């Protein structure tokens, strides 16, 4: 009897096996031979499941996004105070060593999608953004309902997402204390409710 291979699972397993290699060397400094050896498969198998190295990064990010989507949903639907939800929302990609390692690969993905303008990757980025905007909007709406955020603040959801994107991009500089920057940003948002800004 022939062995049935779950192609989606096999693709994901090959990609995830290459995480450490990618983190250590970066996409530009690894070869398909190294990828195949690390994943314990032949070069032909790598090409059977992936068009190129960039496609492997895309698969890794797709796997991470599913995981982070669940986490964002947990945050947005939790009983935490609005400010704590917002802090956790923006800090999620920086909260621990695992998250920071995922962030390194996410930056590779961003670089590839911006430089090569691969339609599938750009579309995927838009879909991710839309999901995360939805979670952020939900937190803001709840904060308005609780009376801790100014009505109309939800109109700035996309602007707030740009702050989050800026954190991701600038975190590579290593000159910012991410938690401190998020707290300053939240101080500014909550200042509107207190009448401290016009």
PDB file of C-alpha atoms in Angstrom, residues 113 118-126:
ATOM      1  CA  UNK A 113       7.882  41.356  -0.150  1.00  0.00           C
ATOM      2  CA  UNK A 118       5.669  39.431  -5.048  1.00  0.00           C
ATOM      3  CA  UNK A 119       1.878  39.771  -5.495  1.00  0.00           C
ATOM      4  CA  UNK A 120       1.035  36.757  -3.318  1.00  0.00           C
ATOM      5  CA  UNK A 121       3.188  38.071  -0.457  1.00  0.00           C
ATOM      6  CA  UNK A 122       1.803  41.604  -0.760  1.00  0.00           C
ATOM      7  CA  UNK A 123      -1.750  40.247  -0.724  1.00  0.00           C
ATOM      8  CA  UNK A 124      -0.901  38.133   2.317  1.00  0.00           C
ATOM      9  CA  UNK A 125       0.531  41.206   4.089  1.00  0.00           C
ATOM     10  CA  UNK A 126      -2.686  43.109   3.391  1.00  0.00           C
TER      11      UNK A 126
END
